[in-house]
Short mmCIF file of C-alpha atoms and ligand atoms in Angstrom, two decimals:
data_model
loop_
_atom_site.label_atom_id
_atom_site.label_comp_id
_atom_site.label_asym_id
_atom_site.label_seq_id
_atom_site.Cartn_x
_atom_site.Cartn_y
_atom_site.Cartn_z
CA UNK A 1 -17.79 -60.81 -74.92
CA UNK A 2 -16.77 -57.60 -76.59
CA UNK A 3 -16.27 -57.49 -80.34
CA UNK A 4 -12.71 -56.87 -81.47
CA UNK A 5 -11.23 -55.84 -84.77
CA UNK A 6 -7.80 -57.38 -85.29
CA UNK A 7 -5.27 -55.59 -87.48
CA UNK A 8 -2.38 -57.70 -88.80
CA UNK A 9 0.94 -56.74 -90.35
CA UNK A 10 2.89 -59.92 -91.04
CA UNK A 11 6.55 -60.29 -91.98
CA UNK A 12 8.67 -63.35 -92.71
CA UNK A 13 9.30 -64.20 -89.05
CA UNK A 14 7.13 -61.67 -87.27
CA UNK A 15 3.50 -60.85 -86.71
CA UNK A 16 2.59 -57.35 -85.56
CA UNK A 17 -0.99 -56.97 -84.44
CA UNK A 18 -3.28 -54.42 -82.89
CA UNK A 19 -6.73 -54.82 -81.42
CA UNK A 20 -9.49 -52.21 -81.69
CA UNK A 21 -12.89 -52.10 -80.05
CA UNK A 22 -15.95 -49.89 -80.27
CA UNK A 23 -15.51 -46.83 -78.11
CA UNK A 24 -17.45 -47.34 -74.89
CA UNK A 25 -17.84 -43.63 -74.26
CA UNK A 26 -20.39 -43.70 -77.05
CA UNK A 27 -18.98 -42.23 -80.23
CA UNK A 28 -21.32 -40.98 -82.92
CA UNK A 29 -22.41 -43.89 -85.12
CA UNK A 30 -20.28 -42.57 -87.97
CA UNK A 31 -17.21 -42.14 -85.74
CA UNK A 32 -14.33 -43.40 -87.89
CA UNK A 33 -11.77 -43.73 -85.15
CA UNK A 34 -12.17 -47.07 -83.37
CA UNK A 35 -10.36 -47.30 -80.05
CA UNK A 36 -7.07 -49.20 -79.84
CA UNK A 37 -6.94 -51.50 -76.83
CA UNK A 38 -3.87 -53.69 -77.39
CA UNK A 39 -0.80 -53.81 -79.56
CA UNK A 40 1.36 -56.89 -79.81
CA UNK A 41 4.39 -58.33 -81.52
CA UNK A 42 5.35 -61.92 -82.17
CA UNK A 43 9.00 -62.17 -83.15
CA UNK A 44 11.19 -65.14 -84.00
CA UNK A 45 8.42 -67.16 -85.66
CA UNK A 46 9.83 -70.37 -87.10
CA UNK A 47 12.70 -70.20 -84.60
CA UNK A 48 12.44 -68.99 -81.00
CA UNK A 49 9.10 -67.20 -80.81
CA UNK A 50 8.56 -64.41 -78.35
CA UNK A 51 5.31 -62.55 -77.75
CA UNK A 52 4.74 -59.20 -76.07
CA UNK A 53 1.30 -57.57 -75.78
CA UNK A 54 0.86 -54.05 -74.43
CA UNK A 55 -2.24 -52.14 -73.45
CA UNK A 56 -3.26 -48.68 -74.57
CA UNK A 57 -0.84 -47.07 -72.12
CA UNK A 58 2.10 -49.17 -73.28
CA UNK A 59 2.12 -51.42 -70.22
CA UNK A 60 2.95 -55.05 -70.85
CA UNK A 61 -0.14 -57.22 -70.28
CA UNK A 62 1.26 -60.48 -71.67
CA UNK A 63 4.71 -61.83 -72.41
CA UNK A 64 5.54 -65.36 -73.45
CA UNK A 65 8.09 -67.53 -75.24
CA UNK A 66 5.75 -70.29 -76.30
CA UNK A 67 6.96 -73.76 -77.21
CA UNK A 68 5.73 -75.43 -80.38
CA UNK A 69 2.98 -77.99 -79.87
CA UNK A 70 4.08 -79.75 -83.01
CA UNK A 71 6.94 -79.01 -85.41
CA UNK A 72 7.98 -75.39 -85.66
CA UNK A 73 6.01 -72.55 -84.10
CA UNK A 74 4.86 -70.46 -87.04
CA UNK A 75 2.32 -67.81 -88.00
CA UNK A 76 -0.63 -70.20 -87.60
CA UNK A 77 0.31 -70.99 -83.98
CA UNK A 78 0.85 -67.29 -83.36
CA UNK A 79 -2.57 -66.31 -84.66
CA UNK A 80 -4.31 -69.03 -82.67
CA UNK A 81 -2.45 -67.90 -79.55
CA UNK A 82 -3.56 -64.29 -80.07
CA UNK A 83 -7.21 -65.32 -80.58
CA UNK A 84 -7.07 -67.51 -77.47
CA UNK A 85 -5.48 -64.77 -75.39
CA UNK A 86 -8.16 -62.31 -76.50
CA UNK A 87 -10.96 -64.75 -75.60
CA UNK A 88 -9.60 -65.09 -72.10
CA UNK A 89 -8.55 -61.53 -71.35
CA UNK A 90 -10.66 -59.37 -68.99
CA UNK A 91 -14.14 -60.53 -69.87
CA UNK A 92 -13.05 -61.73 -73.27
CA UNK A 93 -12.90 -60.40 -76.79
CA UNK A 94 -14.50 -62.15 -79.72
CA UNK A 95 -12.89 -61.57 -83.11
CA UNK A 96 -15.36 -59.71 -85.31
CA UNK A 97 -13.15 -58.93 -88.32
CA UNK A 98 -9.53 -58.88 -89.43
CA UNK A 99 -7.85 -56.09 -91.40
CA UNK A 100 -4.56 -56.87 -93.14
CA UNK A 101 -1.74 -54.77 -94.41
CA UNK A 102 -0.96 -56.02 -97.91
CA UNK A 103 1.96 -54.42 -99.67
CA UNK A 104 0.71 -54.74 -103.27
CA UNK A 105 -2.73 -54.29 -104.73
CA UNK A 106 -1.56 -54.05 -108.34
CA UNK A 107 -3.62 -52.09 -110.87
CA UNK A 108 -6.90 -53.71 -109.95
CA UNK A 109 -7.07 -52.97 -106.23
CA UNK A 110 -7.20 -49.25 -105.74
CA UNK A 111 -9.11 -49.35 -102.45
CA UNK A 112 -9.42 -51.70 -99.47
CA UNK A 113 -11.36 -54.83 -100.35
CA UNK A 114 -13.14 -57.67 -98.57
CA UNK A 115 -11.19 -60.86 -99.23
CA UNK A 116 -12.84 -63.76 -101.03
CA UNK A 117 -11.41 -66.54 -103.20
CA UNK A 118 -11.19 -64.37 -106.30
CA UNK A 119 -9.46 -61.53 -104.43
CA UNK A 120 -6.99 -63.91 -102.83
CA UNK A 121 -6.15 -65.44 -106.22
CA UNK A 122 -5.64 -61.98 -107.70
CA UNK A 123 -3.36 -60.94 -104.83
CA UNK A 124 -1.40 -64.17 -105.22
CA UNK A 125 -0.72 -63.30 -108.85
CA UNK A 126 1.00 -60.11 -107.63
CA UNK A 127 3.68 -62.03 -105.72
CA UNK A 128 6.23 -61.52 -108.57
CA UNK A 129 5.82 -57.75 -108.09
CA UNK A 130 6.73 -57.92 -104.37
CA UNK A 131 8.33 -61.34 -103.85
CA UNK A 132 9.88 -60.50 -100.47
CA UNK A 133 6.73 -59.09 -98.85
CA UNK A 134 3.49 -60.14 -100.55
CA UNK A 135 3.69 -63.87 -99.64
CA UNK A 136 4.08 -63.02 -95.93
CA UNK A 137 1.13 -60.62 -96.08
CA UNK A 138 -1.09 -63.25 -97.70
CA UNK A 139 -0.22 -66.13 -95.39
CA UNK A 140 -2.26 -64.87 -92.40
CA UNK A 141 -5.25 -64.29 -94.70
CA UNK A 142 -5.12 -67.97 -95.63
CA UNK A 143 -4.66 -69.01 -92.01
CA UNK A 144 -7.68 -66.99 -90.87
CA UNK A 145 -9.79 -68.44 -93.70
CA UNK A 146 -8.79 -71.93 -92.59
CA UNK A 147 -9.20 -71.42 -88.86
CA UNK A 148 -12.11 -68.94 -88.77
CA UNK A 149 -13.90 -69.36 -92.12
CA UNK A 150 -16.76 -67.03 -91.22
CA UNK A 151 -14.61 -64.13 -90.06
CA UNK A 152 -14.74 -61.18 -92.51
CA UNK A 153 -11.31 -60.10 -93.72
CA UNK A 154 -10.31 -56.89 -95.43
CA UNK A 155 -7.05 -56.30 -97.33
CA UNK A 156 -5.62 -52.76 -97.22
CA UNK A 157 -2.92 -51.92 -99.73
CA UNK A 158 0.25 -49.86 -99.51
CA UNK A 159 -0.06 -49.07 -103.20
CA UNK A 160 -3.71 -47.95 -103.30
CA UNK A 161 -3.25 -44.35 -102.13
CA UNK A 162 -1.09 -43.57 -105.18
CA UNK A 163 -3.34 -45.04 -107.88
CA UNK A 164 -4.94 -41.70 -108.79
CA UNK A 165 -1.60 -40.05 -109.60
CA UNK A 166 -1.47 -38.53 -113.09
CA UNK A 167 -0.60 -41.21 -115.65
CA UNK A 168 2.64 -39.45 -116.50
CA UNK A 169 3.81 -39.87 -112.90
CA UNK A 170 3.20 -43.62 -113.14
CA UNK A 171 4.95 -44.39 -116.43
CA UNK A 172 8.44 -45.73 -117.01
CA UNK A 173 9.91 -44.95 -120.41
CA UNK A 174 9.78 -48.57 -121.54
CA UNK A 175 7.82 -50.15 -124.41
CA UNK A 176 4.06 -49.86 -123.93
CA UNK A 177 3.60 -53.61 -123.74
CA UNK A 178 5.75 -53.71 -120.61
CA UNK A 179 3.58 -51.00 -119.05
CA UNK A 180 0.48 -53.00 -119.95
CA UNK A 181 2.06 -56.00 -118.26
CA UNK A 182 2.29 -54.00 -115.04
CA UNK A 183 5.81 -52.57 -115.21
CA UNK A 184 4.99 -49.10 -113.91
CA UNK A 185 5.41 -46.96 -110.83
CA UNK A 186 3.04 -48.01 -108.03
CA UNK A 187 4.46 -46.30 -104.96
CA UNK A 188 4.30 -47.64 -101.39
CA UNK A 189 3.84 -46.45 -97.78
CA UNK A 190 0.33 -45.55 -98.96
CA UNK A 191 -1.36 -46.43 -95.65
CA UNK A 192 0.99 -44.09 -93.83
CA UNK A 193 0.42 -41.27 -96.32
CA UNK A 194 -3.35 -41.81 -96.30
CA UNK A 195 -3.31 -41.48 -92.52
CA UNK A 196 -1.16 -38.33 -92.64
CA UNK A 197 -3.43 -36.82 -95.31
CA UNK A 198 -6.47 -37.60 -93.17
CA UNK A 199 -5.19 -35.68 -90.15
CA UNK A 200 -3.33 -32.75 -91.74
CA UNK A 201 -6.32 -30.54 -91.08
CA UNK A 202 -6.11 -31.29 -87.34
CA UNK A 203 -2.68 -29.58 -87.31
CA UNK A 204 -3.40 -26.60 -89.57
CA UNK A 205 -6.56 -26.24 -91.62
CA UNK A 206 -4.75 -24.77 -94.63
CA UNK A 207 -2.49 -27.84 -94.93
CA UNK A 208 -5.35 -30.13 -95.88
CA UNK A 209 -5.89 -28.13 -99.08
CA UNK A 210 -2.22 -27.26 -99.65
CA UNK A 211 0.92 -28.60 -101.34
CA UNK A 212 2.62 -30.87 -98.85
CA UNK A 213 5.67 -33.14 -99.09
CA UNK A 214 5.24 -36.02 -96.65
CA UNK A 215 8.50 -37.74 -95.65
CA UNK A 216 8.05 -41.24 -94.24
CA UNK A 217 11.53 -41.92 -92.86
CA UNK A 218 11.89 -45.25 -91.09
CA UNK A 219 13.69 -48.46 -92.00
CA UNK A 220 11.86 -48.03 -95.26
CA UNK A 221 11.85 -44.44 -96.49
CA UNK A 222 10.02 -42.48 -99.16
CA UNK A 223 8.57 -39.08 -99.97
CA UNK A 224 5.07 -38.35 -101.24
CA UNK A 225 3.86 -35.15 -102.87
CA UNK A 226 0.34 -34.39 -101.62
CA UNK A 227 -1.93 -31.86 -103.27
CA UNK A 228 -5.14 -31.30 -101.30
CA UNK A 229 -4.50 -34.60 -99.54
CA UNK A 230 -4.02 -36.64 -102.72
CA UNK A 231 -0.83 -38.28 -103.91
CA UNK A 232 0.53 -36.72 -107.09
CA UNK A 233 4.07 -38.19 -107.00
CA UNK A 234 6.17 -40.43 -104.80
CA UNK A 235 9.76 -41.64 -104.71
CA UNK A 236 9.10 -45.39 -104.64
CA UNK A 237 8.22 -46.96 -107.95
CA UNK A 238 7.74 -50.49 -109.23
CA UNK A 239 9.17 -51.93 -106.03
CA UNK A 240 9.92 -50.72 -102.53
CA UNK A 241 13.61 -50.51 -103.57
CA UNK A 242 13.31 -47.23 -105.45
CA UNK A 243 13.82 -43.65 -104.33
CA UNK A 244 15.64 -42.79 -101.11
CA UNK A 245 18.42 -44.92 -99.64
CA UNK A 246 16.93 -46.83 -96.68
CA UNK A 247 18.11 -48.90 -93.73
CA UNK A 248 19.24 -51.80 -95.90
CA UNK A 249 17.80 -50.95 -99.34
CA UNK A 250 19.71 -49.07 -102.03
CA UNK A 251 17.06 -46.63 -103.27
CA UNK A 252 17.35 -45.29 -106.83
CA UNK A 253 19.95 -47.18 -108.79
CA UNK A 254 20.97 -47.05 -112.42
CA UNK A 255 19.40 -50.19 -113.93
CA UNK A 256 22.79 -50.82 -115.56
CA UNK A 257 24.18 -51.73 -112.14
CA UNK A 258 21.88 -54.76 -112.02
CA UNK A 259 23.24 -56.08 -115.34
CA UNK A 260 26.77 -55.56 -114.02
CA UNK A 261 25.92 -57.52 -110.87
CA UNK A 262 24.57 -60.40 -112.94
CA UNK A 263 27.25 -60.50 -115.63
CA UNK A 264 30.45 -59.28 -114.01
CA UNK A 265 29.89 -60.10 -110.36
CA UNK A 266 28.35 -63.45 -111.28
CA UNK A 267 25.38 -63.04 -108.93
CA UNK A 268 22.14 -64.90 -109.48
CA UNK A 269 19.00 -62.73 -109.71
CA UNK A 270 18.03 -63.87 -106.20
CA UNK A 271 21.45 -63.00 -104.77
CA UNK A 272 21.42 -59.58 -106.48
CA UNK A 273 17.94 -58.93 -105.09
CA UNK A 274 19.02 -59.87 -101.58
CA UNK A 275 22.08 -57.64 -101.79
CA UNK A 276 20.05 -54.61 -102.88
CA UNK A 277 17.28 -55.21 -100.33
CA UNK A 278 19.26 -56.33 -97.29
CA UNK A 279 22.92 -55.26 -97.53
CA UNK A 280 22.70 -51.80 -99.07
CA UNK A 281 21.43 -48.40 -97.91
CA UNK A 282 22.66 -47.06 -94.57
CA UNK A 283 24.07 -50.48 -93.70
CA UNK A 284 25.94 -50.80 -96.99
CA UNK A 285 27.56 -47.37 -96.78
CA UNK A 286 28.37 -47.44 -93.06
CA UNK A 287 29.38 -51.10 -92.95
CA UNK A 288 28.08 -51.25 -89.36
CA UNK A 289 24.37 -50.60 -88.99
CA UNK A 290 21.04 -49.89 -90.66
CA UNK A 291 19.81 -48.16 -87.53
CA UNK A 292 19.84 -44.35 -87.41
CA UNK A 293 20.32 -44.26 -83.63
CA UNK A 294 23.44 -46.42 -83.90
CA UNK A 295 24.78 -44.32 -86.78
CA UNK A 296 24.22 -41.07 -84.91
CA UNK A 297 26.06 -42.50 -81.90
CA UNK A 298 29.10 -43.35 -84.07
CA UNK A 299 29.05 -40.49 -86.57
CA UNK A 300 31.52 -38.30 -84.64
CA UNK A 301 34.30 -40.89 -84.76
CA UNK A 302 33.41 -43.01 -87.76
CA UNK A 303 33.58 -41.35 -91.22
CA UNK A 304 31.64 -44.20 -92.85
CA UNK A 305 28.73 -43.80 -90.42
CA UNK A 306 28.81 -40.04 -91.09
CA UNK A 307 28.84 -40.65 -94.86
CA UNK A 308 25.81 -42.95 -94.60
CA UNK A 309 23.85 -40.20 -92.84
CA UNK A 310 25.13 -37.55 -95.25
CA UNK A 311 24.06 -39.55 -98.29
CA UNK A 312 20.62 -40.14 -96.74
CA UNK A 313 20.16 -36.40 -96.17
CA UNK A 314 21.60 -35.44 -99.58
CA UNK A 315 19.23 -37.79 -101.39
CA UNK A 316 16.22 -36.59 -99.36
CA UNK A 317 17.16 -32.99 -100.21
CA UNK A 318 17.34 -33.76 -103.92
CA UNK A 319 14.11 -35.74 -103.94
CA UNK A 320 12.31 -32.93 -102.10
CA UNK A 321 13.23 -30.82 -105.12
CA UNK A 322 11.61 -33.40 -107.36
CA UNK A 323 8.41 -33.50 -105.26
CA UNK A 324 8.22 -29.70 -105.18
CA UNK A 325 8.55 -29.65 -108.97
CA UNK A 326 5.64 -32.10 -109.25
CA UNK A 327 3.57 -29.87 -106.93
CA UNK A 328 4.61 -26.57 -108.51
CA UNK A 329 5.60 -25.22 -105.08
CA UNK A 330 5.45 -26.20 -101.44
CA UNK A 331 3.44 -25.09 -98.42
CA UNK A 332 4.69 -27.62 -95.89
CA UNK A 333 6.77 -30.70 -95.24
CA UNK A 334 5.68 -33.39 -92.79
CA UNK A 335 8.16 -35.72 -91.08
CA UNK A 336 6.94 -39.13 -89.98
CA UNK A 337 8.21 -42.71 -89.40
CA UNK A 338 10.75 -43.80 -86.77
CA UNK A 339 13.47 -41.39 -87.95
CA UNK A 340 11.17 -38.56 -89.03
CA UNK A 341 9.30 -38.58 -85.71
CA UNK A 342 12.27 -39.06 -83.39
CA UNK A 343 15.49 -37.80 -84.90
CA UNK A 344 15.68 -34.02 -84.53
CA UNK A 345 19.14 -33.99 -86.16
CA UNK A 346 17.80 -35.58 -89.36
CA UNK A 347 14.94 -33.08 -89.50
CA UNK A 348 17.34 -30.16 -89.02
CA UNK A 349 19.75 -31.46 -91.67
CA UNK A 350 16.94 -32.10 -94.17
CA UNK A 351 15.53 -28.59 -93.67
CA UNK A 352 19.00 -27.17 -94.16
CA UNK A 353 19.39 -29.20 -97.37
CA UNK A 354 16.05 -27.77 -98.53
CA UNK A 355 16.74 -24.22 -97.31
CA UNK A 356 16.31 -23.01 -100.93
CA UNK A 357 12.56 -23.60 -100.43
CA UNK A 358 12.53 -20.98 -97.65
CA UNK A 359 12.25 -23.14 -94.50
CA UNK A 360 13.27 -21.40 -91.33
CA UNK A 361 14.06 -23.96 -88.63
CA UNK A 362 12.87 -23.34 -85.07
CA UNK A 363 15.72 -25.12 -83.22
CA UNK A 364 13.96 -25.29 -79.86
CA UNK A 365 10.68 -26.55 -81.30
CA UNK A 366 12.56 -29.12 -83.36
CA UNK A 367 14.51 -30.36 -80.34
CA UNK A 368 11.21 -30.63 -78.47
CA UNK A 369 9.60 -32.73 -81.21
CA UNK A 370 7.25 -30.10 -82.65
CA UNK A 371 4.65 -30.53 -83.98
CA UNK A 372 5.54 -27.27 -85.76
CA UNK A 373 9.34 -27.00 -86.15
CA UNK A 374 9.67 -23.88 -88.32
CA UNK A 375 8.76 -20.24 -87.88
CA UNK A 376 8.36 -17.23 -90.09
CA UNK A 377 6.62 -16.64 -93.40
CA UNK A 378 8.14 -19.51 -95.50
CA UNK A 379 6.77 -23.01 -95.83
CA UNK A 380 6.21 -24.83 -92.54
CA UNK A 381 7.62 -28.15 -91.30
CA UNK A 382 5.76 -30.53 -89.01
CA UNK A 383 6.34 -33.70 -87.04
CA UNK A 384 3.25 -35.90 -87.26
CA UNK A 385 3.32 -39.49 -85.93
CA UNK A 386 1.94 -41.93 -88.47
CA UNK A 387 -0.53 -44.67 -87.60
CA UNK A 388 -0.90 -47.23 -90.36
CA UNK A 389 -2.85 -49.60 -88.11
CA UNK A 390 -5.48 -46.96 -87.33
CA UNK A 391 -5.87 -46.47 -91.07
CA UNK A 392 -6.36 -50.23 -91.58
CA UNK A 393 -8.89 -50.34 -88.73
CA UNK A 394 -10.85 -47.44 -90.22
CA UNK A 395 -10.72 -48.93 -93.73
CA UNK A 396 -11.81 -52.35 -92.48
CA UNK A 397 -14.79 -50.88 -90.65
CA UNK A 398 -15.72 -48.75 -93.64
CA UNK A 399 -15.59 -51.68 -96.11
CA UNK A 400 -17.72 -53.88 -93.86
CA UNK A 401 -20.15 -51.08 -93.05
CA UNK A 402 -20.60 -50.42 -96.77
CA UNK A 403 -21.45 -54.12 -97.16
CA UNK A 404 -23.98 -53.75 -94.33
CA UNK A 405 -21.85 -55.89 -92.06
CA UNK A 406 -20.83 -53.42 -89.36
CA UNK A 407 -18.37 -55.02 -86.95
CA UNK A 408 -17.83 -52.36 -84.28
P1 ADP B 1 9.92 -49.48 -89.97
O1 ADP B 1 10.09 -48.86 -91.32
O2 ADP B 1 10.56 -50.84 -89.86
O3 ADP B 1 8.52 -49.39 -89.41
P2 ADP B 1 10.52 -47.41 -88.05
O4 ADP B 1 9.54 -46.46 -88.62
O5 ADP B 1 10.26 -47.99 -86.70
O6 ADP B 1 10.86 -48.60 -89.03
O7 ADP B 1 11.94 -46.67 -88.01
C1 ADP B 1 13.09 -47.28 -87.59
C2 ADP B 1 14.21 -46.25 -87.65
O8 ADP B 1 13.89 -45.18 -86.75
C3 ADP B 1 15.57 -46.77 -87.21
O9 ADP B 1 16.58 -46.30 -88.08
C4 ADP B 1 15.75 -46.16 -85.84
O10 ADP B 1 17.10 -45.95 -85.51
C5 ADP B 1 15.05 -44.85 -86.03
N1 ADP B 1 14.72 -44.25 -84.72
C6 ADP B 1 13.81 -44.65 -83.83
N2 ADP B 1 13.86 -43.89 -82.72
C7 ADP B 1 14.86 -42.99 -82.93
C8 ADP B 1 15.43 -41.91 -82.15
N3 ADP B 1 14.98 -41.62 -80.94
N4 ADP B 1 16.43 -41.19 -82.71
C9 ADP B 1 16.90 -41.48 -83.94
N5 ADP B 1 16.41 -42.47 -84.70
C10 ADP B 1 15.41 -43.21 -84.20
#
């Protein structure tokens, strides 16, 4: 049986997974790019589960709507089903390690870490910092520990990439004791930005050492200012609500609005949180959709859909200014995430909003998806697909190799 590294990204009712194996063509022993063999998605967990697994070429190799053996079909059933499928598929894969996406590492976890009891307890204590995401990220860690106690597990954090930002970029202007308690800017999308930083040099060697604004624009959206591949500022802060407006999240909001929601609108803290996370952003403004494709399709005839897009672009334009100020200039912008990689209109509108920085859009290259979508002497703009799972796979291998437990 071949050894497989499983990468998990768990949500409340979903489990995204990818499977990596050692490259058979014989990579150098220090090769840090394990080969992806499958990617899969379990949706509808707890309700009507549906599983699709695709191979490297995107062809469906398994599809199922499994029935619960007992009670509801949840994450535990899903994980067992994936392990069983892997054991039986084409000669069989044996799980050698699991790498997890974990949204919050807090102050203590500034790098990927092998999970043990103490680490799991520490990550549990961070649930109040990311109540809507952290519990779902930790559940599969517990399941794997229960079902496969000997399997090494590594947690990779969305916050870790930003930990080395200057202190001033991490502070809120609140009393020191609140900062000490952990009320500070952490930043998110760190796995995506770490991946982008790691491959900038493949696109243009000068970018790796330059001043780059990376724009991760998907359902969640943020900007990160990179200097020589390191994060010096980012738009998300204490929570993944801050910064840009997103699919359903509000982005930056005067804290006074929250008091108004509690006192005048009579919302409970939980209801206010749900409203700002799930009913705001592009969905809140447009009233119809959080999905950029749907908004683009309606924008010609629906002023609210157009306004949602316009606000998204306006806020990105303003925040680019803030990132450029933190960098003291700009050499390039990188678009990534579902919108950044696929929506040429958003890229064009953002570059127009940031024309003051000297971008000169190459319309044809932009329509064709780049990678370079500007021309001329000003700063450049690039389309670079992100790959958070590859980053987790690399980090997991590196952590285990450093512990003299190589898995692939
Ligand atoms: P997540 O943050 O959940 O990973 P994605 O990065 O997949 O989300 O981004 C989802 C967003 O990307 C949606 O708003 C979707 O409409 C948008 N998107 C995906 N493909 C396209 C496309 N071809 N044109 C415009 N928008 C697209």
